[in-house]
Amino acid sequence: MEKKQNYTLIEGTFTPAEAGRVLFDLIRSKISYHSMENFSARERFGKDESHSEKRIKSLRQLQNSLKEVFEFAEKNGLNLKIDGLIEISFIESQS
């Protein structure tokens, strides 16, 4: 198998409302994942997972930035072309 795999997750032209639904659902899912990771670390080890906290903050900032983009597009009668590529690389385990 190739060392690097590429997959298209999102591809197309969307209205601002459609783009918002697609991307905000994806972001909410990621926030939920990191929230559960953080909760699990607190319950198991009695400490917060700093990576998850940082990632949640970053994702919330992304939500705010995208909201501005979607509002601008809506106000100006524009659609949005979105290409979302997922790149997966094989790396050696550090265990």
C-alpha positions as a Python dict, from the first residue, in 0.01 Angstrom:
ca = {
    (1, 'M'): (0, 0, 0),
    (2, 'E'): (119, 353, -74),
    (3, 'K'): (272, 544, 218),
    (4, 'K'): (26, 827, 165),
    (5, 'Q'): (-345, 799, 84),
    (6, 'N'): (-570, 1083, -33),
    (7, 'Y'): (-949, 1094, -10),
    (8, 'T'): (-1200, 1358, -109),
    (9, 'L'): (-1433, 1419, 184),
    (10, 'I'): (-1622, 1722, 52),
    (11, 'E'): (-1641, 1838, -308),
    (12, 'G'): (-1893, 2065, -465),
    (13, 'T'): (-2066, 2401, -483),
    (14, 'F'): (-2291, 2495, -195),
    (15, 'T'): (-2517, 2778, -89),
    (16, 'P'): (-2393, 2949, 228),
    (17, 'A'): (-2664, 2767, 428),
    (18, 'E'): (-2568, 2427, 284),
    (19, 'A'): (-2197, 2493, 340),
    (20, 'G'): (-2273, 2592, 697),
    (21, 'R'): (-2466, 2273, 764),
    (22, 'V'): (-2194, 2052, 618),
    (23, 'L'): (-1894, 2220, 778),
    (24, 'F'): (-2051, 2309, 1113),
    (25, 'D'): (-2170, 1949, 1154),
    (26, 'L'): (-1815, 1830, 1089),
    (27, 'I'): (-1670, 2082, 1335),
    (28, 'R'): (-1931, 1997, 1600),
    (29, 'S'): (-1838, 1632, 1563),
    (30, 'K'): (-1469, 1714, 1616),
    (31, 'I'): (-1549, 1930, 1921),
    (32, 'S'): (-1758, 1648, 2064),
    (33, 'Y'): (-1474, 1401, 2009),
    (34, 'H'): (-1221, 1623, 2186),
    (35, 'S'): (-1465, 1699, 2467),
    (36, 'M'): (-1505, 1325, 2529),
    (37, 'E'): (-1127, 1275, 2517),
    (38, 'N'): (-1085, 1550, 2773),
    (39, 'F'): (-1361, 1409, 2995),
    (40, 'S'): (-1205, 1062, 2973),
    (41, 'A'): (-861, 1195, 3071),
    (42, 'R'): (-1008, 1376, 3371),
    (43, 'E'): (-1198, 1068, 3484),
    (44, 'R'): (-913, 820, 3434),
    (45, 'F'): (-609, 1029, 3522),
    (46, 'G'): (-751, 1330, 3708),
    (47, 'K'): (-610, 1578, 3459),
    (48, 'D'): (-721, 1770, 3152),
    (49, 'E'): (-599, 1670, 2809),
    (50, 'S'): (-423, 1989, 2697),
    (51, 'H'): (-415, 1883, 2331),
    (52, 'S'): (-793, 1840, 2330),
    (53, 'E'): (-847, 2173, 2506),
    (54, 'K'): (-627, 2351, 2251),
    (55, 'R'): (-801, 2176, 1964),
    (56, 'I'): (-1148, 2270, 2094),
    (57, 'K'): (-1040, 2635, 2118),
    (58, 'S'): (-900, 2621, 1765),
    (59, 'L'): (-1219, 2461, 1630),
    (60, 'R'): (-1436, 2728, 1795),
    (61, 'Q'): (-1222, 2997, 1633),
    (62, 'L'): (-1267, 2819, 1301),
    (63, 'Q'): (-1645, 2820, 1352),
    (64, 'N'): (-1638, 3197, 1404),
    (65, 'S'): (-1424, 3255, 1095),
    (66, 'L'): (-1647, 3036, 879),
    (67, 'K'): (-1957, 3211, 1010),
    (68, 'E'): (-1815, 3539, 879),
    (69, 'V'): (-1743, 3379, 540),
    (70, 'F'): (-2096, 3237, 514),
    (71, 'E'): (-2254, 3567, 618),
    (72, 'F'): (-2048, 3754, 357),
    (73, 'A'): (-2146, 3505, 87),
    (74, 'E'): (-2512, 3522, 186),
    (75, 'K'): (-2514, 3903, 192),
    (76, 'N'): (-2351, 3918, -152),
    (77, 'G'): (-2554, 3642, -318),
    (78, 'L'): (-2256, 3410, -359),
    (79, 'N'): (-2226, 3033, -352),
    (80, 'L'): (-1921, 2855, -217),
    (81, 'K'): (-1703, 2592, -383),
    (82, 'I'): (-1557, 2358, -124),
    (83, 'D'): (-1288, 2097, -181),
    (84, 'G'): (-1197, 1902, 131),
    (85, 'L'): (-908, 1661, 90),
    (86, 'I'): (-812, 1413, 359),
    (87, 'E'): (-450, 1300, 349),
    (88, 'I'): (-348, 993, 550),
    (89, 'S'): (18, 898, 591),
    (90, 'F'): (165, 589, 749),
    (91, 'I'): (420, 665, 1022),
    (92, 'E'): (609, 445, 1265),
    (93, 'S'): (446, 389, 1603),
    (94, 'Q'): (623, 552, 1898),
    (95, 'S'): (524, 291, 2158),
}
